[in-house]
Short mmCIF file of C-alpha atoms in Angstrom, two decimals:
data_model
loop_
_atom_site.label_atom_id
_atom_site.label_comp_id
_atom_site.label_asym_id
_atom_site.label_seq_id
_atom_site.Cartn_x
_atom_site.Cartn_y
_atom_site.Cartn_z
CA LEU L 395 103.26 108.14 108.48
CA GLN L 396 100.20 107.98 110.70
CA LEU L 397 96.56 107.86 109.73
CA GLN L 398 93.65 108.47 112.10
CA GLU L 399 89.97 107.98 111.35
CA SER L 400 87.29 110.17 112.91
CA GLY L 401 83.53 110.42 112.61
CA PRO L 402 80.24 109.25 114.13
CA GLY L 403 80.14 105.72 115.45
CA LEU L 404 76.39 105.42 114.94
CA VAL L 405 74.44 106.19 111.77
CA LYS L 406 70.72 105.72 111.19
CA PRO L 407 69.45 103.48 108.38
CA SER L 408 69.03 105.36 105.08
CA GLY L 409 71.41 108.02 106.35
CA THR L 410 74.89 108.98 105.22
CA LEU L 411 78.06 107.64 106.77
CA SER L 412 80.81 110.26 106.86
CA LEU L 413 84.38 109.64 107.99
CA THR L 414 87.58 111.64 107.83
CA CYS L 415 91.16 110.41 107.86
CA SER L 416 93.83 112.77 109.16
CA VAL L 417 97.32 112.16 107.85
CA SER L 418 100.43 113.08 109.84
CA GLY L 419 104.12 112.49 109.22
CA GLY L 420 103.75 112.97 105.49
CA SER L 421 101.93 115.02 102.87
CA ILE L 422 99.03 113.94 100.73
CA SER L 423 99.96 116.54 98.10
CA GLY L 424 102.27 115.54 95.30
CA SER L 425 102.22 111.94 96.37
CA SER L 426 101.95 109.05 93.95
CA HIS L 427 99.87 107.12 96.47
CA HIS L 428 96.15 106.56 96.51
CA TRP L 429 94.32 107.51 99.69
CA GLY L 430 91.54 105.08 100.38
CA TRP L 431 89.14 103.19 102.57
CA VAL L 432 88.76 99.50 103.46
CA ARG L 433 86.03 98.08 105.64
CA GLN L 434 85.49 94.89 107.62
CA PRO L 435 82.07 93.80 108.87
CA PRO L 436 82.17 92.12 112.29
CA GLY L 437 83.66 88.63 111.96
CA LYS L 438 84.10 88.95 108.19
CA GLY L 439 86.80 89.75 105.66
CA LEU L 440 88.25 92.91 104.19
CA GLU L 441 86.51 94.90 101.46
CA TRP L 442 88.10 97.75 99.52
CA ILE L 443 85.65 100.66 99.24
CA GLY L 444 87.41 103.26 97.14
CA SER L 445 90.33 105.65 96.91
CA SER L 446 91.49 108.97 95.55
CA TYR L 447 94.66 110.38 94.10
CA TYR L 448 95.67 113.72 95.65
CA ALA L 449 94.74 115.55 92.45
CA GLY L 450 91.18 114.27 92.71
CA THR L 451 90.94 111.22 90.46
CA THR L 452 88.80 108.66 92.22
CA TYR L 453 88.42 104.90 92.01
CA TYR L 454 85.59 102.87 93.51
CA ASN L 455 84.57 99.30 94.20
CA PRO L 456 81.98 98.60 91.49
CA SER L 457 79.64 97.06 94.06
CA LEU L 458 79.54 100.30 96.08
CA LYS L 459 80.19 102.89 93.39
CA SER L 460 76.67 104.33 93.30
CA ARG L 461 76.78 105.20 97.01
CA VAL L 462 80.42 106.17 97.64
CA THR L 463 82.40 109.38 97.45
CA VAL L 464 86.06 109.67 98.45
CA SER L 465 87.57 113.14 98.47
CA VAL L 466 90.89 114.71 99.40
CA ASP L 467 91.50 118.02 101.19
CA THR L 468 95.17 118.81 100.67
CA SER L 469 94.95 122.03 102.71
CA LYS L 470 94.07 120.00 105.80
CA ASN L 471 96.09 116.91 104.82
CA GLN L 472 92.94 114.86 105.16
CA PHE L 473 90.72 112.67 103.04
CA SER L 474 87.12 111.66 103.53
CA LEU L 475 84.55 108.97 102.88
CA LYS L 476 80.84 109.42 102.32
CA LEU L 477 78.56 106.41 101.97
CA THR L 478 74.90 107.14 101.33
CA SER L 479 71.70 105.16 101.89
CA VAL L 480 73.30 102.97 104.53
CA THR L 481 71.75 99.78 105.88
CA ALA L 482 72.72 97.35 108.63
CA ALA L 483 74.94 95.61 106.07
CA ASP L 484 77.22 98.68 106.15
CA THR L 485 78.01 98.12 109.82
CA ALA L 486 81.76 97.55 109.90
CA VAL L 487 85.15 98.68 111.07
CA TYR L 488 86.30 101.27 108.57
CA TYR L 489 90.02 101.68 107.93
CA CYS L 490 91.68 104.50 106.08
CA ALA L 491 94.82 103.54 104.23
CA ARG L 492 97.63 104.70 102.01
CA GLN L 493 97.69 102.55 98.91
CA THR L 494 100.76 102.34 96.67
CA PRO L 495 99.77 101.34 93.13
CA SER L 496 103.34 101.15 91.85
CA VAL L 497 103.97 98.12 94.06
CA ALA L 498 100.30 97.19 94.53
CA HIS L 499 100.31 97.15 98.30
CA ILE L 500 98.81 98.89 101.34
CA LYS L 501 101.50 99.47 103.89
CA ASP L 502 99.98 102.18 106.09
CA TRP L 503 96.66 101.80 107.84
CA GLY L 504 94.65 103.72 110.38
CA GLN L 505 93.63 101.92 113.55
CA GLY L 506 90.07 101.54 112.30
CA THR L 507 86.77 102.88 113.58
CA LEU L 508 83.59 100.93 114.15
CA VAL L 509 80.50 102.39 112.51
CA THR L 510 77.17 100.85 113.45
CA VAL L 511 74.06 101.41 111.36
CA SER L 512 71.06 101.25 113.65
CA SER L 513 67.99 103.25 114.56
CA ASP U 1240 86.11 92.22 88.08
CA ILE U 1241 88.95 90.01 89.24
CA GLN U 1242 87.94 87.61 92.00
CA MET U 1243 90.40 86.25 94.57
CA THR U 1244 89.80 82.84 96.14
CA GLN U 1245 91.79 81.74 99.17
CA SER U 1246 92.07 78.23 100.53
CA PRO U 1247 91.64 76.86 103.04
CA SER U 1248 89.30 79.12 105.00
CA THR U 1249 90.60 77.70 108.25
CA LEU U 1250 93.83 75.86 108.94
CA SER U 1251 94.67 74.06 112.18
CA ALA U 1252 98.38 73.83 112.91
CA SER U 1253 100.93 73.42 115.67
CA VAL U 1254 103.97 75.46 116.59
CA GLY U 1255 106.83 74.37 114.36
CA ASP U 1256 104.61 73.30 111.45
CA ARG U 1257 105.10 74.44 107.88
CA VAL U 1258 101.92 76.14 106.71
CA THR U 1259 100.84 76.92 103.14
CA ILE U 1260 97.95 79.14 102.09
CA THR U 1261 96.81 79.40 98.47
CA CYS U 1262 95.28 82.33 96.64
CA ARG U 1263 93.85 82.02 93.14
CA ALA U 1264 92.90 84.90 90.85
CA SER U 1265 90.06 84.63 88.34
CA GLN U 1266 92.40 85.97 85.66
CA SER U 1267 96.10 86.64 85.37
CA ILE U 1268 97.39 89.37 87.67
CA SER U 1269 101.06 88.87 86.83
CA TRP U 1270 102.78 89.22 90.20
CA TRP U 1271 100.62 92.07 91.57
CA LEU U 1272 99.70 90.26 94.76
CA ALA U 1273 100.22 91.10 98.41
CA TRP U 1274 99.73 89.16 101.64
CA TYR U 1275 98.62 90.56 105.00
CA GLN U 1276 98.39 89.25 108.55
CA GLN U 1277 95.57 90.46 110.78
CA LYS U 1278 95.07 89.88 114.47
CA PRO U 1279 91.79 90.54 116.31
CA GLY U 1280 91.08 94.22 116.81
CA LYS U 1281 94.08 95.31 114.75
CA ALA U 1282 94.63 96.68 111.26
CA PRO U 1283 96.13 94.34 108.69
CA LYS U 1284 99.91 94.18 108.51
CA LEU U 1285 101.71 93.93 105.18
CA LEU U 1286 103.87 90.81 104.93
CA ILE U 1287 104.71 90.31 101.26
CA TYR U 1288 104.16 92.30 98.08
CA LYS U 1289 104.75 91.73 94.38
CA ALA U 1290 104.03 88.06 95.15
CA SER U 1291 107.41 87.29 96.72
CA THR U 1292 109.04 90.46 98.13
CA LEU U 1293 109.29 90.34 101.90
CA GLU U 1294 108.33 93.60 103.59
CA SER U 1295 111.05 95.11 105.74
CA GLY U 1296 110.99 93.80 109.30
CA VAL U 1297 108.91 90.72 108.51
CA PRO U 1298 110.54 87.47 109.71
CA SER U 1299 112.16 85.36 107.01
CA ARG U 1300 110.01 82.35 107.91
CA PHE U 1301 107.34 84.03 105.77
CA SER U 1302 107.68 83.60 102.02
CA GLY U 1303 105.51 84.08 98.96
CA SER U 1304 105.56 82.58 95.51
CA GLY U 1305 103.56 82.39 92.32
CA SER U 1306 102.56 84.45 89.34
CA GLY U 1307 99.66 84.68 86.95
CA THR U 1308 96.68 83.16 88.72
CA GLU U 1309 98.07 81.00 91.52
CA PHE U 1310 99.98 82.19 94.55
CA THR U 1311 101.08 80.76 97.87
CA LEU U 1312 102.06 82.11 101.26
CA THR U 1313 104.28 79.78 103.25
CA ILE U 1314 105.15 80.06 106.91
CA ASN U 1315 108.11 77.90 107.84
CA SER U 1316 108.25 76.77 111.47
CA LEU U 1317 105.04 78.38 112.70
CA GLN U 1318 105.53 80.50 115.81
CA PRO U 1319 102.98 81.34 118.54
CA ASP U 1320 102.76 84.91 117.23
CA ASP U 1321 101.71 83.64 113.79
CA PHE U 1322 98.24 82.46 114.79
CA ALA U 1323 96.14 85.02 112.97
CA THR U 1324 94.07 85.55 109.83
CA TYR U 1325 95.86 86.00 106.51
CA TYR U 1326 94.54 87.81 103.44
CA CYS U 1327 95.73 88.04 99.87
CA GLN U 1328 95.08 91.19 97.85
CA GLN U 1329 95.40 92.08 94.20
CA TYR U 1330 95.58 95.42 92.41
CA ASN U 1331 94.14 95.74 88.91
CA SER U 1332 96.13 98.49 87.23
CA TYR U 1333 93.67 98.73 84.31
CA SER U 1334 90.67 99.59 86.48
CA SER U 1335 92.65 100.85 89.52
CA THR U 1336 90.63 98.57 91.77
CA TRP U 1337 91.78 96.49 94.71
CA THR U 1338 90.37 93.11 95.78
CA PHE U 1339 90.99 90.97 98.86
CA GLY U 1340 90.67 87.25 99.27
CA GLN U 1341 88.17 86.05 101.86
CA GLY U 1342 90.89 85.23 104.40
CA THR U 1343 92.47 82.16 106.00
CA LYS U 1344 92.40 81.75 109.76
CA VAL U 1345 95.40 79.87 111.16
CA GLU U 1346 94.34 78.39 114.48
CA VAL U 1347 95.90 76.20 117.13
CA LYS U 1348 95.54 72.49 116.45
#
């Protein structure tokens, strides 16, 4: 399974960060996995953002819930992240990931994409 | 929310050392804990899941133990490739949320 993030590397403050993760080597549909996003500010630790089941049920980090939307497009075998009202604190490397709740681990990760929030 | 606290934040060690990293949960998480290794500029790599199950392909010098609220990652005979940052992670099946520890950097002594 391979995951690849894509989207703008620069977003203006108060704008919306939008990223897409393309999945190859496996299907999002019918899977028991959660498809999600993890971010890492420069020089800092990992933070789970949110995830979605293929059928559309979503789960979010309570600290980001008001600004985050994760959605799945099974026809394109992709899933997406939208983060609104961004500030410099949202500058980070964003990873897409396949999460496996049944064994509570994240085995498959994208390579990560740096998104900078700056005017 | 369940909080994960790792210690130490930084650990200085030499090749051949036995290294132990601790992760504590703010409430019992049974054995729903995973450990990851991350090197600069790379995505995290799964090492151990369900507290003590070694991921396929991971060297046997890595081991995990614990249950409930206290967990440890042990690296026996530290190798040059093991200098990296290590994270614990828990999954709360009631809220379907995931939380990482703040990380432990293993550096050259």
